[in-house]
Amino acid sequence: MAGAARRLVCQLVVAGLAATPPVTAGEVVRQYQYRVSWNGIPVARATVTRTDDQGELRQTTRLSALIRTNSFVDLFWSLRAQSIAEADALMLRPRWFVFDRRINGKPELTRIDAEPDGLLVGRYARPGRYRLVEVNNPRALDPMTAVLRALQQPPSAAAPQSYDIFTGEARYRIELRREAVETIRVPAGRFDAVRIVPTIWRVEQDKRDPRVRRVAIWVTQSVPHTLLRIRSEVFIGAVYCDLVELPDEGRGVGLVAEPQAQLQHDPEVGRTLE
């Protein structure tokens, strides 16, 4: 997986340390702690922050994260990236999106701005290169707004969901299929979960992107459909993003009771559900 496809998955698989924005009157801020690992080796810890602003003038939802590899991974490959998006809270339509990163110390910046007529203007910049791309499609979403929509209403067993995603550099069509309902264990606890599998196509090529290997996503079966785990196959093994801690108001929601004696002998503890 390389180039634009890697950046798309990086934007969708939000994994890193994020600072909490200042809280103002009318704002509800929720933080979700995650652990990122590759074949069982820790590579990062993550805090994803969602801010819902129910102001009188306008209602907005912001999703932000900072991607950062740990000191051990930095010896081989380093990533520092901040991603933040703001959407209209009622319609979940994009307002703006920024993905600012340094890969092995080399800076790159992608920004998307939504015009009043719905036009999405994407700008990509790195030293020695600048590119502007415009998308005039009322269905197009930035990656993080697409995540918000998918979590608000996951696909049903009978009806897959499809999203037109604009990364600021390229367009993709992503279809989400609901594969199963199962119980999984993550560091935050044991949950009844819905397993969702995305399929990714390049819009310009109208075919499935062969650079993206299998990705599986688990969300809680109960509302608000909290993201529990993302499993992304790579060239060797797989990368996991697992929920470590819920916001205070979400603790206990969707948890499955586990007697301690059962935990000690449960063969599924620590095993990845496929």
Tab-separated table of C-alpha atoms in Angstrom, residues 52-252:
chain	number	residue	atom	x	y	z
A	52	ASP	CA	-19.955	18.888	19.539
A	53	ASP	CA	-20.760	22.601	19.719
A	54	GLN	CA	-24.479	23.295	20.172
A	55	GLY	CA	-24.173	27.064	19.831
A	56	GLU	CA	-27.086	29.356	19.062
A	57	LEU	CA	-25.640	30.675	15.805
A	58	ARG	CA	-24.495	27.367	14.345
A	59	GLN	CA	-24.070	23.770	15.399
A	60	THR	CA	-20.788	22.089	14.535
A	61	THR	CA	-18.995	18.806	15.090
A	62	ARG	CA	-15.192	18.639	15.120
A	63	LEU	CA	-13.034	15.531	15.012
A	64	SER	CA	-9.317	15.871	15.689
A	65	ALA	CA	-6.294	13.646	16.179
A	66	LEU	CA	-2.515	13.736	16.197
A	67	ILE	CA	-0.675	10.749	14.741
A	68	ARG	CA	2.717	10.086	16.287
A	69	THR	CA	4.914	6.997	16.214
A	70	ASN	CA	6.721	6.058	19.416
A	71	SER	CA	10.457	6.410	20.027
A	72	PHE	CA	11.203	2.797	19.063
A	73	VAL	CA	9.410	3.038	15.714
A	74	ASP	CA	11.090	6.406	15.090
A	75	LEU	CA	14.381	4.537	14.719
A	76	PHE	CA	13.054	3.012	11.483
A	77	TRP	CA	10.230	5.271	10.280
A	78	SER	CA	8.759	8.376	11.898
A	79	LEU	CA	5.372	10.000	11.505
A	80	ARG	CA	4.037	13.175	13.099
A	81	ALA	CA	0.607	14.168	11.815
A	82	GLN	CA	-2.285	16.283	12.989
A	83	SER	CA	-5.706	15.916	11.422
A	84	ILE	CA	-8.789	17.993	12.208
A	85	ALA	CA	-12.125	18.483	10.475
A	86	GLU	CA	-15.249	20.515	11.124
A	87	ALA	CA	-18.693	19.580	9.827
A	88	ASP	CA	-22.227	20.882	10.109
A	89	ALA	CA	-23.678	18.967	13.060
A	90	LEU	CA	-27.184	18.590	11.616
A	91	MET	CA	-26.389	17.424	8.080
A	92	LEU	CA	-22.797	16.234	8.661
A	93	ARG	CA	-21.620	18.154	5.623
A	94	PRO	CA	-17.926	19.181	5.425
A	95	ARG	CA	-16.832	22.707	6.310
A	96	TRP	CA	-13.078	22.259	6.304
A	97	PHE	CA	-10.442	19.565	6.782
A	98	VAL	CA	-6.690	19.749	7.451
A	99	PHE	CA	-4.135	16.921	7.397
A	100	ASP	CA	-0.677	18.209	8.377
A	101	ARG	CA	2.139	15.646	8.645
A	102	ARG	CA	5.857	15.034	8.649
A	103	ILE	CA	6.989	11.675	7.316
A	104	ASN	CA	10.613	11.010	8.212
A	105	GLY	CA	10.923	14.746	8.822
A	106	LYS	CA	9.556	15.777	5.411
A	107	PRO	CA	6.519	18.111	5.670
A	108	GLU	CA	3.288	17.665	3.706
A	109	LEU	CA	0.014	19.556	4.052
A	110	THR	CA	-3.449	18.812	2.688
A	111	ARG	CA	-6.424	21.128	3.185
A	112	ILE	CA	-10.044	20.956	2.003
A	113	ASP	CA	-12.426	23.915	2.113
A	114	ALA	CA	-16.149	23.669	1.353
A	115	GLU	CA	-17.533	26.574	-0.664
A	116	PRO	CA	-21.112	27.853	-0.072
A	117	ASP	CA	-22.286	26.158	-3.300
A	118	GLY	CA	-20.935	22.775	-2.127
A	119	LEU	CA	-17.729	22.835	-4.168
A	120	LEU	CA	-14.830	21.158	-2.346
A	121	VAL	CA	-11.440	22.768	-2.951
A	122	GLY	CA	-8.430	20.629	-2.088
A	123	ARG	CA	-4.894	21.956	-1.728
A	124	TYR	CA	-1.800	19.779	-1.344
A	125	ALA	CA	1.643	21.211	-0.644
A	126	ARG	CA	5.127	19.973	0.088
A	127	PRO	CA	8.520	21.576	-0.579
A	128	GLY	CA	8.795	22.140	-4.313
A	129	ARG	CA	5.238	21.047	-5.133
A	130	TYR	CA	1.738	22.541	-4.933
A	131	ARG	CA	-1.482	21.107	-6.311
A	132	LEU	CA	-5.087	22.353	-6.338
A	133	VAL	CA	-8.005	19.988	-7.012
A	134	GLU	CA	-11.701	20.908	-7.125
A	135	VAL	CA	-14.570	18.439	-6.720
A	136	ASN	CA	-18.098	19.501	-7.644
A	137	ASN	CA	-20.142	16.621	-6.244
A	138	PRO	CA	-22.793	17.116	-3.535
A	139	ARG	CA	-22.123	13.592	-2.216
A	140	ALA	CA	-18.380	14.074	-1.729
A	141	LEU	CA	-17.053	14.084	1.849
A	142	ASP	CA	-13.677	14.584	3.456
A	143	PRO	CA	-12.301	11.448	5.213
A	144	MET	CA	-13.157	12.484	8.762
A	145	THR	CA	-16.706	13.609	7.985
A	146	ALA	CA	-17.196	10.224	6.310
A	147	VAL	CA	-16.099	8.575	9.569
A	148	LEU	CA	-18.641	10.650	11.521
A	149	ARG	CA	-21.424	9.596	9.160
A	150	ALA	CA	-20.469	5.930	9.267
A	151	LEU	CA	-20.428	5.921	13.073
A	152	GLN	CA	-23.770	7.715	13.225
A	153	GLN	CA	-25.449	5.059	11.091
A	154	PRO	CA	-23.434	1.874	10.442
A	155	PRO	CA	-24.507	-0.320	7.501
A	156	SER	CA	-27.259	-2.866	8.088
A	157	ALA	CA	-27.017	-6.540	7.177
A	158	ALA	CA	-29.238	-6.002	4.140
A	159	ALA	CA	-27.976	-2.635	2.923
A	160	PRO	CA	-24.282	-1.720	2.461
A	161	GLN	CA	-23.397	1.954	2.590
A	162	SER	CA	-21.325	3.830	0.029
A	163	TYR	CA	-19.391	7.088	0.421
A	164	ASP	CA	-17.650	9.337	-2.082
A	165	ILE	CA	-14.490	10.488	-0.293
A	166	PHE	CA	-12.217	13.314	-1.408
A	167	THR	CA	-8.839	13.348	0.343
A	168	GLY	CA	-7.841	16.733	-1.066
A	169	GLU	CA	-5.680	14.938	-3.610
A	170	ALA	CA	-7.791	12.118	-5.053
A	171	ARG	CA	-11.327	10.699	-4.963
A	172	TYR	CA	-12.332	7.289	-3.694
A	173	ARG	CA	-15.579	5.393	-3.381
A	174	ILE	CA	-15.820	3.307	-0.232
A	175	GLU	CA	-18.469	0.654	0.321
A	176	LEU	CA	-19.064	-0.516	3.896
A	177	ARG	CA	-20.475	-4.017	4.399
A	178	ARG	CA	-21.700	-5.447	7.695
A	179	GLU	CA	-20.176	-8.919	8.009
A	180	ALA	CA	-21.102	-10.147	11.487
A	181	VAL	CA	-22.196	-9.386	15.021
A	182	GLU	CA	-19.788	-10.859	17.560
A	183	THR	CA	-18.275	-10.325	20.978
A	184	ILE	CA	-14.702	-9.029	21.038
A	185	ARG	CA	-12.280	-8.051	23.756
A	186	VAL	CA	-10.170	-4.895	23.612
A	187	PRO	CA	-8.199	-3.263	26.454
A	188	ALA	CA	-11.276	-1.175	27.358
A	189	GLY	CA	-13.336	-4.325	27.970
A	190	ARG	CA	-15.480	-6.908	26.255
A	191	PHE	CA	-18.211	-5.673	23.905
A	192	ASP	CA	-20.951	-6.865	21.589
A	193	ALA	CA	-19.678	-5.519	18.289
A	194	VAL	CA	-20.572	-5.160	14.632
A	195	ARG	CA	-17.805	-6.100	12.203
A	196	ILE	CA	-17.681	-3.862	9.127
A	197	VAL	CA	-15.460	-4.399	6.086
A	198	PRO	CA	-14.749	-1.552	3.630
A	199	THR	CA	-13.971	-1.954	-0.058
A	200	ILE	CA	-12.130	0.941	-1.710
A	201	TRP	CA	-12.249	2.038	-5.358
A	202	ARG	CA	-10.390	4.838	-7.117
A	203	VAL	CA	-13.084	7.003	-8.720
A	204	GLU	CA	-10.857	8.074	-11.622
A	205	GLN	CA	-10.012	4.455	-12.447
A	206	ASP	CA	-13.461	2.985	-11.608
A	207	LYS	CA	-11.925	-0.145	-10.133
A	208	ARG	CA	-10.966	-1.538	-6.770
A	209	ASP	CA	-7.677	-0.142	-5.481
A	210	PRO	CA	-5.287	-3.141	-5.419
A	211	ARG	CA	-2.842	-1.334	-3.110
A	212	VAL	CA	-5.267	-1.476	-0.168
A	213	ARG	CA	-5.234	-4.806	1.628
A	214	ARG	CA	-8.075	-6.110	3.786
A	215	VAL	CA	-9.321	-3.754	6.500
A	216	ALA	CA	-11.879	-4.713	9.169
A	217	ILE	CA	-13.585	-2.333	11.598
A	218	TRP	CA	-15.463	-3.166	14.800
A	219	VAL	CA	-17.938	-0.757	16.437
A	220	THR	CA	-20.206	-1.276	19.429
A	221	GLN	CA	-23.560	-2.762	18.535
A	222	SER	CA	-25.264	-0.261	20.834
A	223	VAL	CA	-25.527	3.482	20.253
A	224	PRO	CA	-23.342	5.580	19.875
A	225	HIS	CA	-21.514	2.853	17.895
A	226	THR	CA	-18.114	3.578	19.420
A	227	LEU	CA	-15.099	2.514	17.378
A	228	LEU	CA	-13.539	-0.492	19.146
A	229	ARG	CA	-10.922	-1.863	16.771
A	230	ILE	CA	-9.447	-1.416	13.323
A	231	ARG	CA	-7.408	-4.211	11.782
A	232	SER	CA	-5.444	-3.365	8.636
A	233	GLU	CA	-3.383	-5.976	6.828
A	234	VAL	CA	0.070	-4.844	5.753
A	235	PHE	CA	2.852	-6.494	3.766
A	236	ILE	CA	3.877	-8.496	6.840
A	237	GLY	CA	1.137	-9.167	9.377
A	238	ALA	CA	-1.386	-6.564	10.489
A	239	VAL	CA	-1.735	-3.255	12.314
A	240	TYR	CA	-4.317	-2.985	15.110
A	241	CYS	CA	-5.890	0.108	16.625
A	242	ASP	CA	-7.666	-0.951	19.853
A	243	LEU	CA	-9.803	1.071	22.242
A	244	VAL	CA	-8.110	1.472	25.631
A	245	GLU	CA	-10.394	3.900	27.443
A	246	LEU	CA	-13.858	5.381	26.934
A	247	PRO	CA	-15.050	8.835	27.957
A	248	ASP	CA	-16.518	8.889	31.474
A	249	GLU	CA	-20.120	9.045	30.238
A	250	GLY	CA	-19.541	6.087	27.905
A	251	ARG	CA	-18.057	3.657	30.391
A	252	GLY	CA	-20.158	0.552	30.743
